[in-house]
Every structure is written in structure tokens, then in C-alpha cells.
mmCIF file of C-alpha atoms and ligand atoms in Angstrom:
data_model
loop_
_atom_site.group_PDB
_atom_site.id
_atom_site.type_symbol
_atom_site.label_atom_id
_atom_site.label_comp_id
_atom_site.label_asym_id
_atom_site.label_seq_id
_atom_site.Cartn_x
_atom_site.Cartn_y
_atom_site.Cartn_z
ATOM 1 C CA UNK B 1 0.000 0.000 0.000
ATOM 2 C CA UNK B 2 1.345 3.506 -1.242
ATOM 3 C CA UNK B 3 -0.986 5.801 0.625
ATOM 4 C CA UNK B 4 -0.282 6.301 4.408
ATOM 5 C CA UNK B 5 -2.682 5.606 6.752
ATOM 6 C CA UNK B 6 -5.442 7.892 8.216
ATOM 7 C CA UNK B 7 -4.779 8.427 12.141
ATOM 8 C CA UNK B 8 -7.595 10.641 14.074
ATOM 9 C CA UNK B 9 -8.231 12.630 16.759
ATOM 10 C CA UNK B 10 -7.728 9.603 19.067
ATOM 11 C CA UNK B 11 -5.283 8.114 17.647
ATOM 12 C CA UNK B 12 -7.322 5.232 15.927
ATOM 13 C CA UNK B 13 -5.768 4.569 12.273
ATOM 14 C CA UNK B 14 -7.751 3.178 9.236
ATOM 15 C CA UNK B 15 -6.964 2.373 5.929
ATOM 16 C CA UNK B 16 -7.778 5.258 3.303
ATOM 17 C CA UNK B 17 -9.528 2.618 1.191
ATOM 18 C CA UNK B 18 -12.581 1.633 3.372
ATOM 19 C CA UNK B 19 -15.979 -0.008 2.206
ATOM 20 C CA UNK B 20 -19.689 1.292 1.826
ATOM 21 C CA UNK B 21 -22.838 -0.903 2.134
ATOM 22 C CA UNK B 22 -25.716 1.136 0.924
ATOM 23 C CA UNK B 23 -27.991 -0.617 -1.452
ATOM 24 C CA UNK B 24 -26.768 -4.214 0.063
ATOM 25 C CA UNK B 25 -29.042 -6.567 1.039
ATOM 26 C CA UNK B 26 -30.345 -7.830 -2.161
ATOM 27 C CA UNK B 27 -27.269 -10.403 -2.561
ATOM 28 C CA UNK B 28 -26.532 -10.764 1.238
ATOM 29 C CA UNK B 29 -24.513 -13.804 1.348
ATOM 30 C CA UNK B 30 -22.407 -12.559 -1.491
ATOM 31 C CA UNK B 31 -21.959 -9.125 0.033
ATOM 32 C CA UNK B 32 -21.260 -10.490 3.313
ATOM 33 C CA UNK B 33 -18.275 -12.325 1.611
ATOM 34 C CA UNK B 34 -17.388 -9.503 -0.581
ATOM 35 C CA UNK B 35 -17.394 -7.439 2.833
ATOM 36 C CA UNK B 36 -15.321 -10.320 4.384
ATOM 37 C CA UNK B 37 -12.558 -10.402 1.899
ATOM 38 C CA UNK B 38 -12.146 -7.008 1.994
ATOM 39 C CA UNK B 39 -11.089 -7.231 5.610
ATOM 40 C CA UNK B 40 -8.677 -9.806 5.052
ATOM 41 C CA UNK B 41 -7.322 -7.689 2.492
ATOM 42 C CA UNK B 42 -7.269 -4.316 5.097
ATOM 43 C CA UNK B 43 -10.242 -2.831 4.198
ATOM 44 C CA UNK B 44 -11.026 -2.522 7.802
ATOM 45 C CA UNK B 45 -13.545 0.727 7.811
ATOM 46 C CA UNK B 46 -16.904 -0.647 7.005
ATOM 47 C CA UNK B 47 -19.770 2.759 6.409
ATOM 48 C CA UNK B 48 -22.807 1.783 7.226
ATOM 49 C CA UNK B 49 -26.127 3.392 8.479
ATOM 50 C CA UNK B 50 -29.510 3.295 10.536
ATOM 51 C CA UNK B 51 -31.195 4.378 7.456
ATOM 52 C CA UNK B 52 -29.458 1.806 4.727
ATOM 53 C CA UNK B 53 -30.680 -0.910 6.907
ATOM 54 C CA UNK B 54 -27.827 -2.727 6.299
ATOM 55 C CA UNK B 55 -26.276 -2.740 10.148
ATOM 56 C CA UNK B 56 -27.649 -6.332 10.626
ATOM 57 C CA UNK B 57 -25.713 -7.634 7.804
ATOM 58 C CA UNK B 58 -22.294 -5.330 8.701
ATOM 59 C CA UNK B 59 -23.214 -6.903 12.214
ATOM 60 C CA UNK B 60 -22.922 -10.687 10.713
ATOM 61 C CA UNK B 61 -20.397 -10.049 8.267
ATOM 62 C CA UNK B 62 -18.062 -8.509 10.911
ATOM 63 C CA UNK B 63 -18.822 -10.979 13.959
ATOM 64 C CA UNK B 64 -15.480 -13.533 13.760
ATOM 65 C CA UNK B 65 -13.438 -10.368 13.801
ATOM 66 C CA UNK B 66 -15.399 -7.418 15.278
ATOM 67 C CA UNK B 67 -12.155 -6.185 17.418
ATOM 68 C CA UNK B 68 -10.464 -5.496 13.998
ATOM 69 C CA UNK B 69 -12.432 -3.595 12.457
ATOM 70 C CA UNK B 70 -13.785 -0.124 11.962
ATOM 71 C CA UNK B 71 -17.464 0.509 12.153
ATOM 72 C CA UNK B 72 -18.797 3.583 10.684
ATOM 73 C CA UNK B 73 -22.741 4.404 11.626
ATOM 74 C CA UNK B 74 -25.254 7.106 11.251
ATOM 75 C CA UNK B 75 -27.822 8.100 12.864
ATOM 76 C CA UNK B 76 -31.186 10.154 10.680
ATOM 77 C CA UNK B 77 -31.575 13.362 11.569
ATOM 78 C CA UNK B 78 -35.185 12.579 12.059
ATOM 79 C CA UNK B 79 -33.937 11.312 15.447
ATOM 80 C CA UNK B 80 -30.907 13.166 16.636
ATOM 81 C CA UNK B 81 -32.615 15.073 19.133
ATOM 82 C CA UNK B 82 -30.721 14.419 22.689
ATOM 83 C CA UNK B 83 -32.866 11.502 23.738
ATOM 84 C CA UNK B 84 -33.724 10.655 19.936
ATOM 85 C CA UNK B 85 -29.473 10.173 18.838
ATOM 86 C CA UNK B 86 -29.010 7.684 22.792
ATOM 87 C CA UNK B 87 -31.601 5.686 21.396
ATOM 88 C CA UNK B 88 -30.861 5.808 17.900
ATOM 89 C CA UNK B 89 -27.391 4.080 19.134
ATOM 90 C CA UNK B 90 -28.827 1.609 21.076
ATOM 91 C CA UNK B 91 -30.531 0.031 18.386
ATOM 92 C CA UNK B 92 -27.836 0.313 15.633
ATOM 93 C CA UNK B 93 -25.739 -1.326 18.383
ATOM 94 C CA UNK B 94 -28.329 -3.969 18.914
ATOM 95 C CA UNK B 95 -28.444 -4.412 15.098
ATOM 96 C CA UNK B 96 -24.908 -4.097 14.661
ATOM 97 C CA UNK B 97 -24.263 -7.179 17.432
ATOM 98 C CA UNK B 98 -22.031 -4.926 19.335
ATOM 99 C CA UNK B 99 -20.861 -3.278 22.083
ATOM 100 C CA UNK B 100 -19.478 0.025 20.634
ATOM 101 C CA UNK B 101 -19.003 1.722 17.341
ATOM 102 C CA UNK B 102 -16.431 3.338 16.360
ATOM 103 C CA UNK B 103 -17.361 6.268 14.571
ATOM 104 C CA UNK B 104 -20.706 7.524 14.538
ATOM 105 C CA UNK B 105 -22.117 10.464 12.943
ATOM 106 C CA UNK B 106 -25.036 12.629 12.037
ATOM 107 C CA UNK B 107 -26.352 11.352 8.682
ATOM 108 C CA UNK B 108 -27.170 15.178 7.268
ATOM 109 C CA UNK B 109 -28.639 18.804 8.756
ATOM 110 C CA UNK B 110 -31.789 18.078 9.890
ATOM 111 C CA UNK B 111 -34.079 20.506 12.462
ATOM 112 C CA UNK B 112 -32.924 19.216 15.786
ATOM 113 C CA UNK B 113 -29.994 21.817 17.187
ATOM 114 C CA UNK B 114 -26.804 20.274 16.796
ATOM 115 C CA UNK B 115 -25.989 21.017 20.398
ATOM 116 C CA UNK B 116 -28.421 18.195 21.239
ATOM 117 C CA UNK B 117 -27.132 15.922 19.056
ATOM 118 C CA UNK B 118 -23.209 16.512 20.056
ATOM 119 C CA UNK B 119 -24.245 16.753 23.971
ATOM 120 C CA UNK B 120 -25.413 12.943 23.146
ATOM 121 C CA UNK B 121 -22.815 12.038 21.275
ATOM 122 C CA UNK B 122 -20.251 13.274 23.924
ATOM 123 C CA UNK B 123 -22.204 11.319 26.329
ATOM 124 C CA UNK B 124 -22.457 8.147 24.438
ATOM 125 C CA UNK B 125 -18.483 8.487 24.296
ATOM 126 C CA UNK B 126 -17.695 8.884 27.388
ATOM 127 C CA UNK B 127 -20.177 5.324 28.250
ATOM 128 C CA UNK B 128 -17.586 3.573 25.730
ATOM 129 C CA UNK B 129 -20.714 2.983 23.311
ATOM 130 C CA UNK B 130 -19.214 5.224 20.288
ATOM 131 C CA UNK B 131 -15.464 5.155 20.428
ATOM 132 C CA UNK B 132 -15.684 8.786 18.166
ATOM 133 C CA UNK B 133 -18.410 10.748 16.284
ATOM 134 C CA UNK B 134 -18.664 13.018 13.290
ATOM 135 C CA UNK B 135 -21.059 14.906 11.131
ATOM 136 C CA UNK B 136 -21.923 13.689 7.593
ATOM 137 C CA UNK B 137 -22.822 16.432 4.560
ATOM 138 C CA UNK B 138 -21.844 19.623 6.174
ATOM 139 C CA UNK B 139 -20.032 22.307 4.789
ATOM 140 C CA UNK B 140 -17.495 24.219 6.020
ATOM 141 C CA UNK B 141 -20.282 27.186 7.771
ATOM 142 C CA UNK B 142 -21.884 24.555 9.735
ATOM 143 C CA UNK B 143 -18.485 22.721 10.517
ATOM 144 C CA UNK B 144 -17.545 26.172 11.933
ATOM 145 C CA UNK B 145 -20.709 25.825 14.479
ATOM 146 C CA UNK B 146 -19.585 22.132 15.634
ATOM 147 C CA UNK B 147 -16.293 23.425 16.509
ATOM 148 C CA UNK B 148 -18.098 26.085 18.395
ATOM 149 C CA UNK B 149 -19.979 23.873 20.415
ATOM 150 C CA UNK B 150 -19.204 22.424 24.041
ATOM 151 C CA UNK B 151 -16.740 19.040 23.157
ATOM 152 C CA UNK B 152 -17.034 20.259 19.312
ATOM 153 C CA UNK B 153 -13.538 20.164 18.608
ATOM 154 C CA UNK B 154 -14.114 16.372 19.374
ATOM 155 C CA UNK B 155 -15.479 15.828 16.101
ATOM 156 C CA UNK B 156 -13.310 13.489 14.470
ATOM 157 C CA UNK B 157 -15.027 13.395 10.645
ATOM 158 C CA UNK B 158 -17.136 14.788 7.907
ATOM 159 C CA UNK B 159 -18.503 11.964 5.267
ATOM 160 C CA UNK B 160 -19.227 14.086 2.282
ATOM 161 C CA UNK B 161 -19.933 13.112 -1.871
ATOM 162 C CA UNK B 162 -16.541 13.510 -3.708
ATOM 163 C CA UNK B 163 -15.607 12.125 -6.933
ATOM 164 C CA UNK B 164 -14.360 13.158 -10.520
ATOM 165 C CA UNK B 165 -17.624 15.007 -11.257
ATOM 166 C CA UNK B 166 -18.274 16.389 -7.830
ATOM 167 C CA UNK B 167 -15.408 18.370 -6.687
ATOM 168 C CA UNK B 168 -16.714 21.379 -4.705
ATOM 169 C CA UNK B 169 -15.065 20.609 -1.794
ATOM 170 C CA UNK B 170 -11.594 21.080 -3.148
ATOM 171 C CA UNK B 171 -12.355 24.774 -2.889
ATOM 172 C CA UNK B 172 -12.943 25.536 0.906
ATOM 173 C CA UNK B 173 -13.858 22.033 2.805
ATOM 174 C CA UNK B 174 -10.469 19.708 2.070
ATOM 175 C CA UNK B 175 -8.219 23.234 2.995
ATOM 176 C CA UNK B 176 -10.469 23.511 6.297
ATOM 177 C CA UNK B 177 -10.287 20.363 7.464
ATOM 178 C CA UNK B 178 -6.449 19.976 6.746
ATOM 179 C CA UNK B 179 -6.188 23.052 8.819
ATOM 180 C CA UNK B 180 -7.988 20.911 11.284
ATOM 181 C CA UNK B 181 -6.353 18.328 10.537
ATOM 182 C CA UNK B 182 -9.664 16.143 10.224
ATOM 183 C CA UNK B 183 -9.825 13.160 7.988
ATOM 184 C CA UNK B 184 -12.459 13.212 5.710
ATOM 185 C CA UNK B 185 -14.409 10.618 4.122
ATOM 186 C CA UNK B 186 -15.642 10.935 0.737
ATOM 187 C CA UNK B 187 -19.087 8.674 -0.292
ATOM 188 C CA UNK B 188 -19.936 8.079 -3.594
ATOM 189 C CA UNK B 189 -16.223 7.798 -5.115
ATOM 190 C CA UNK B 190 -17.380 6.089 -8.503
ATOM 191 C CA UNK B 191 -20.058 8.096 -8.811
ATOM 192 C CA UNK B 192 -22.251 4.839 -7.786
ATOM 193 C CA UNK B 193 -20.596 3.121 -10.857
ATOM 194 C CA UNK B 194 -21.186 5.452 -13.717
ATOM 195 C CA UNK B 195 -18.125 6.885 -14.778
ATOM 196 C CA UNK B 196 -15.446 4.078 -15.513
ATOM 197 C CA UNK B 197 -16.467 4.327 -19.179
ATOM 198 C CA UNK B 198 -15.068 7.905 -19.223
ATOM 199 C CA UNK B 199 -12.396 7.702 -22.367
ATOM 200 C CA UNK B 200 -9.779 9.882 -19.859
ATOM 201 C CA UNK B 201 -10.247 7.395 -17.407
ATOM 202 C CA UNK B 202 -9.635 4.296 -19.750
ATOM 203 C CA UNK B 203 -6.047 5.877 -21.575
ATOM 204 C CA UNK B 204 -4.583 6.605 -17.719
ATOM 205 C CA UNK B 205 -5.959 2.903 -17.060
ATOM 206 C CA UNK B 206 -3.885 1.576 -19.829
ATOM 207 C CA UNK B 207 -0.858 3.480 -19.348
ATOM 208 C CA UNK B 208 -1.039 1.676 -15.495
ATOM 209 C CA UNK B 209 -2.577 -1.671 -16.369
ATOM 210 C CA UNK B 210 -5.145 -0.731 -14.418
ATOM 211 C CA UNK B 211 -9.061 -0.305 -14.465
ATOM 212 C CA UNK B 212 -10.923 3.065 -14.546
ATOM 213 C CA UNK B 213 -12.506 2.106 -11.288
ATOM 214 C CA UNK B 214 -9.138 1.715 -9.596
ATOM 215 C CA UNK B 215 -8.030 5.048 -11.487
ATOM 216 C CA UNK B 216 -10.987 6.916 -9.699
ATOM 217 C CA UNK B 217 -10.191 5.513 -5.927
ATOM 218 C CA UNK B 218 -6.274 6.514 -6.500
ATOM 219 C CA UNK B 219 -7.649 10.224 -7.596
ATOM 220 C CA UNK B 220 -9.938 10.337 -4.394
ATOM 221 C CA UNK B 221 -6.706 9.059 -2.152
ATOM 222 C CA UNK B 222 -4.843 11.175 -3.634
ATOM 223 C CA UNK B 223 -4.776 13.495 -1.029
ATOM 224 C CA UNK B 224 -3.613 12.676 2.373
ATOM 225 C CA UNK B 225 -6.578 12.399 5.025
ATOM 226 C CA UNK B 226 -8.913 11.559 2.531
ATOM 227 C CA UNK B 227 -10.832 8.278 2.838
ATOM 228 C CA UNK B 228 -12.708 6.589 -0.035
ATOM 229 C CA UNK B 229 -15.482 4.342 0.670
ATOM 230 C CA UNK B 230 -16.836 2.604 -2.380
ATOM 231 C CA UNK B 231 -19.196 0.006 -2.126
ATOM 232 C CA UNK B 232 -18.433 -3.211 -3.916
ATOM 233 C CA UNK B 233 -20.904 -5.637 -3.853
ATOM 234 C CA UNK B 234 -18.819 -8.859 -4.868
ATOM 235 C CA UNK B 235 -15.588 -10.242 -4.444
ATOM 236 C CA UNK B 236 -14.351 -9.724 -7.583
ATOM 237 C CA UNK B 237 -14.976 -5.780 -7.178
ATOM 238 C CA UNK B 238 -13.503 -5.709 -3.617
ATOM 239 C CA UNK B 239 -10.408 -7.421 -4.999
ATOM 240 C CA UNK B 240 -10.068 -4.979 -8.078
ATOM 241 C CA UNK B 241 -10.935 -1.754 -6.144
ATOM 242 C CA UNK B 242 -8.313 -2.943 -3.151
ATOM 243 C CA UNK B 243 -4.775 -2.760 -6.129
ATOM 244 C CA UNK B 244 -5.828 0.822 -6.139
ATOM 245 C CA UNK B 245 -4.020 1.175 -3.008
ATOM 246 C CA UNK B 246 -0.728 0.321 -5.271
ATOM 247 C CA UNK B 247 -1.444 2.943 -7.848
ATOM 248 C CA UNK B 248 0.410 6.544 -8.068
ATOM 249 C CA UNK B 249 -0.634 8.611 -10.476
ATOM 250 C CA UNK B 250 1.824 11.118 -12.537
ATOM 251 C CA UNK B 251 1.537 14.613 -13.028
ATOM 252 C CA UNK B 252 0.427 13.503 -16.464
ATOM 253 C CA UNK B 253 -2.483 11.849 -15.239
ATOM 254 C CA UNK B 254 -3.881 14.220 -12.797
ATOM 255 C CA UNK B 255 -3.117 17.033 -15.688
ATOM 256 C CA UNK B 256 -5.535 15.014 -18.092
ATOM 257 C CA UNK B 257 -8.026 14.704 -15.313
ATOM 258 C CA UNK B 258 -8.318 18.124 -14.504
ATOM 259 C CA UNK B 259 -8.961 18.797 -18.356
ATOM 260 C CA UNK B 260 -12.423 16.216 -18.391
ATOM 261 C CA UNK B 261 -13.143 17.164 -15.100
ATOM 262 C CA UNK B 262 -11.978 20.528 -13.783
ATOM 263 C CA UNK B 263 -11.224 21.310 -9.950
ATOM 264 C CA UNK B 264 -13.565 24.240 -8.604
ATOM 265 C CA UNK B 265 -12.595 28.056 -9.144
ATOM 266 C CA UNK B 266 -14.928 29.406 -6.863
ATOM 267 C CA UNK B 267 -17.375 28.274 -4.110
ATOM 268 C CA UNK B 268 -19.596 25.600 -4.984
ATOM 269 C CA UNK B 269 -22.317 24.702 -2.387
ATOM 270 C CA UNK B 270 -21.578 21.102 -1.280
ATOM 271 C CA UNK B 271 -23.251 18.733 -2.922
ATOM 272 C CA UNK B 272 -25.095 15.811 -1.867
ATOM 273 C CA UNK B 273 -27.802 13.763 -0.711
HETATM 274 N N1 NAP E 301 -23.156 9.996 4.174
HETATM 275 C C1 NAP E 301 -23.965 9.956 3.146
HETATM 276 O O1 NAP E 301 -24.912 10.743 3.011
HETATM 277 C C2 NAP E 301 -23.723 8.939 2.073
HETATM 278 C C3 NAP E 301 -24.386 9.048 0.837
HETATM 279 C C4 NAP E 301 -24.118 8.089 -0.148
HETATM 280 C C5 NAP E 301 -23.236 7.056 0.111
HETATM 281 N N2 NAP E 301 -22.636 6.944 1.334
HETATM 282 C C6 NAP E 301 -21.704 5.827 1.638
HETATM 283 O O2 NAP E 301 -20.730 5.761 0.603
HETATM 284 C C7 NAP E 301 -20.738 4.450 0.028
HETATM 285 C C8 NAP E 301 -20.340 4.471 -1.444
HETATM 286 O O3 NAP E 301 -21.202 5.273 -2.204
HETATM 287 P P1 NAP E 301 -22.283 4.658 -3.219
HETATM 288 O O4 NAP E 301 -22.647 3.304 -2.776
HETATM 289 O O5 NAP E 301 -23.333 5.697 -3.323
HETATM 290 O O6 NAP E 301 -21.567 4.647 -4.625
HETATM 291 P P2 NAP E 301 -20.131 4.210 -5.218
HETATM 292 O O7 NAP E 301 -19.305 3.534 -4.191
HETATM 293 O O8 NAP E 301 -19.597 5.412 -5.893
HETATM 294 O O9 NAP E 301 -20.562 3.180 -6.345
HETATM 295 C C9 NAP E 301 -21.110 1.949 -6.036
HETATM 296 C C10 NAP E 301 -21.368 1.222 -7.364
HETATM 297 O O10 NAP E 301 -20.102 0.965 -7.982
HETATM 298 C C11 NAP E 301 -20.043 -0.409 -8.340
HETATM 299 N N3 NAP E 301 -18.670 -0.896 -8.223
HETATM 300 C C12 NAP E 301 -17.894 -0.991 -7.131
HETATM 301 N N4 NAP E 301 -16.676 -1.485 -7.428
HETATM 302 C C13 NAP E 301 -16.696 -1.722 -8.767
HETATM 303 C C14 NAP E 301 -15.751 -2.247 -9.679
HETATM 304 N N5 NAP E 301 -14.531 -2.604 -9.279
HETATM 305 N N6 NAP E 301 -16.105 -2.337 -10.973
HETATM 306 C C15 NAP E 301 -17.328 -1.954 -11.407
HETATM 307 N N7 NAP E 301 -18.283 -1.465 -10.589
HETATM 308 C C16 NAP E 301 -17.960 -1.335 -9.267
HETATM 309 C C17 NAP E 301 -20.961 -1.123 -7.376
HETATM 310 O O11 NAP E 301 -21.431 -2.310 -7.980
HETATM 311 P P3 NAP E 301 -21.427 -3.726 -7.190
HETATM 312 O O12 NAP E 301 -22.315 -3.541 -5.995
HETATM 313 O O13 NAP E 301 -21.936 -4.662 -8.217
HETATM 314 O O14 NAP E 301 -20.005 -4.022 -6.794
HETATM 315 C C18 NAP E 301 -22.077 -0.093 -7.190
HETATM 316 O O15 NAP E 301 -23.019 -0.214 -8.219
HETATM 317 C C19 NAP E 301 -22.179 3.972 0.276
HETATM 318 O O16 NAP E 301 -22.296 2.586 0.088
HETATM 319 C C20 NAP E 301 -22.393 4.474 1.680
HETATM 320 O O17 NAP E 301 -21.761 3.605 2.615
HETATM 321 C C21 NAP E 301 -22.846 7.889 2.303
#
């Protein structure tokens, strides 16, 4: 593996390369193995949600090895009032078939005052139920009010869409959070699937003997702090996405990139769900 590895606030490191599970369910057994073999292979962070009702299936695929991985949750802003987020936990834990979670977060902006939500979270931490928490789909404004917050600068993440065609965030929100030095987790890397058959994409995959897909998760973890979670749904795609770890791309590459997909030159709201 080229990339280093991401370390946060608490000293907790991951690999940049972790894996996504919304939309599983309808092949469980073979995305439970797909799930599996990307843990053998180091793809220990494992996103999932209360909403992608997928926790029960992270829960089994993870249970012969629960103390090595990652577990990423979310809890819908529907219910991340004070009381609302404690039980919200509980249950994904319950689902889940553990004891803690590692990282949970606050799935988007919803109307419940994020003091509520953090004052939980900074409670559910200190019980040992979340190990860390994070916001999900906030830009750099409302990142400002976390920080602000009592325990705010406890926030260890902020999941947010980044890939070739979305790349807002390269403006203002990847310069704040290195200045907070903040990993940050991008969803959605391949564009749920649509853009390997980009003709830029497929030359830099031939000049590397490599796919487009792989070509897309070495752009994402390209910079350091950033982690990409695709989901992969089979073995054969966990396997493939996993050699992107070996792959550094040249000035070249990145130059012909930034010609079919150019970076932001000015604010761009951030995009998302
Ligand atoms: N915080 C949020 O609001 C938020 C929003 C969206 C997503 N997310 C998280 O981010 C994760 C990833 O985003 P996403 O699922 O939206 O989209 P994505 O990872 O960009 O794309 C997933 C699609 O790519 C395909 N794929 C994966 N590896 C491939 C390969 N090697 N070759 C060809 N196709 C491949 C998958 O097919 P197969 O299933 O057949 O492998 C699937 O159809 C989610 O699963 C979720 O955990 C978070």
C-alpha cells in the first residue's frame, strides 16, 4: 500500500480505502463475503447506516473479527434530538451485534440543534458505546458551528460526496479540514458506478494496467486524510478496487483529469444527498 494511513483525533488509524454498504441486502450472502474479503485484504472501515438498513448484515459479516475492524454508523436526523441520537445508538448497536461503534455520525442537517445531538454524542463516548463521532454532509459554515460547540472540537469526521464530477469541496472544505487536521471521508467515489467508461479514465488505465474504477479511488486518495469508501458488492470488485491502493498517479495523469473534469474556481455549495 502507497498511501499512508489515516490516524484521528484519538489516535485510531484506518486504511484510506474503506468499504460502503448502501444498497446491500439484495445479494446478502455474497456481500457479506465480498465485505469479508475485503477485511482480510485491510479494508477494515466498514460505512454503514440506521437508514441503509444494512447494520444487521455489517453486524454478521463482521462478527469472527469485530475487534479489527472499523465501524462507521449514522444516525437520521429525524432522530438526533438528545434523547432521539441515545436511542438511535442503542438500536444500531443492537443491530450491529455490538458493544461500541467506532465512529458515529449525524447522517445530514436536519431541524434538531446540533448542540443536542453533540451533547449525546459526547455522552455516548464517554459510556464507551461510540469510540468517536462526526457529522456527515456539512459544509465548512456549519463545521464552523460544531467546533463552536461544548466538546465540538471532538469531532473526528465529515462523510461528504466527492468524486471526478463532484469536486466542490476542493475549494474551501479539504483546505479547512487539513487546517484541522480532520480526515475526511468521501461517499460516492465512482459516482455509484457510472463513470469508468469515461475515455480519460480508460487511456490513464492503460498506461497503469489498471481499471478506470481503480483510477478513480487513486484520484480520491490522492490526497492525504482523505478516505474513499466505495461500495463493492462482490468479491471480484472488492479485490479490483483494493490494487488501487498500489497505484500513483503522474503529473500527467492528474493534468488530463483536470482537463475532463476541472477542480472548482470558486465556491460551490456542497453537494449531496
Ligand atoms: N453519508 C452519506 O450521506 C452517504 C451518501 C451516499 C453514500 N454513502 C456511503 O458511501 C458508500 C459508497 O457510495 P455509493 O454506494 O453511493 O456509490 P459508489 O461507491 O460510488 O458506487 C457503487 C457502485 O459501484 C459499483 N462498483 C464498485 N466497485 C466496482 C468495480 N470494481 N467495478 C465496477 N463497478 C464497481 C458497485 O457495484 P457492485 O455492488 O456490483 O459491486 C455499485 O453499483 C455507500 O455505500 C455508503 O456507505 C454515504
Amino acid at each position: 500500500m502507497k498511501q499512508p494511513l489515516i490516524i484521528f483525533r484519538n489516535g485510531q488509524q484506518v486504511c484510506p480505502l474503506g468499504q460502503g454498504t448502501y444498497q446491500m441486502g439484495r445479494r446478502r450472502s455474497e456481500e457479506i463475503q465480498a465485505l469479508r474479503r475485503g477485511i482480510s485484504l485491510g479494508l477494515t472501515l466498514i460505512d454503514t447506516a440506521e437508514m441503509y438498513g444494512t447494520e444487521d448484515l455489517v453486524g454478521e459479516a463482521v462478527r469472527h473479527c469485530r475487534d479489527e475492524v472499523f465501524l462507521v454508523s449514522k444516525v437520521l436526523p429525524s432522530h438526533a434530538s438528545y434523547e432521539g441520537t441515545k436511542r438511535a445508538c442503542e438500536q444500531s448497536l443492537r443491530r450491529l451485534g455490538t458493544d461500541y461503534i467506532d465512529l458515529y455520525l449525524l447522517h445530514w442537517i436536519g431541524h434538531h440543534p446540533f448542540s443536542e445531538t453533540v451533547r449525546a454524542f459526547a455522552e455516548l463516548q464517554q459510556e464507551g458505546k461510540i469510540r468517536q463521532w462526526g457529522m456527515s454532509n456539512l459544509d465548512v459554515a456549519d463545521m464552523e458551528r460544531i467546533l463552536a460547540l461544548p466538546h465540538g472540537t471532538d469531532c473526528a469526521t465529515n462523510q461528504v460526496l466527492y468524486n471526478l464530477q463532484d469536486r466542490g469541496i476542493e475549494y474551501d472544505l479539504i483546505p479547512w479540514s487539513e487546517r484541522h487536521t480532520m480526515p475526511l471521508m468521501a461517499y460516492t467515489p465512482l459516482g455509484e458506478g457510472r463513470l469508468r467508461h469515461h475515455e480519460t479514465l480508460v487511456r490513464i488505465a492503460e498506461r497503469h494496467h489498471a481499471t478506470p474504477t481503480q483510477i478513480m479511488l487513486a484520484w480520491t486518495m490522492r490526497t492525504p486524510g482523505i478516505i474513499a469508501i466505495p461500495k463493492a458488492g462482490s468479491v471480484a470488485h472488492v479485490e479490483e478496487n483494493t490494487r488501487s491502493l498500489d497505484l500513483t498517479l503522474t503529473a500527467e495523469d492528474l493534468r488530463e483529469i483536470d482537463a475532463a473534469f476541472p477542480a472548482p474556481i470558486q465556491k460551490i455549495p456542497l453537494a449531496g444527498w
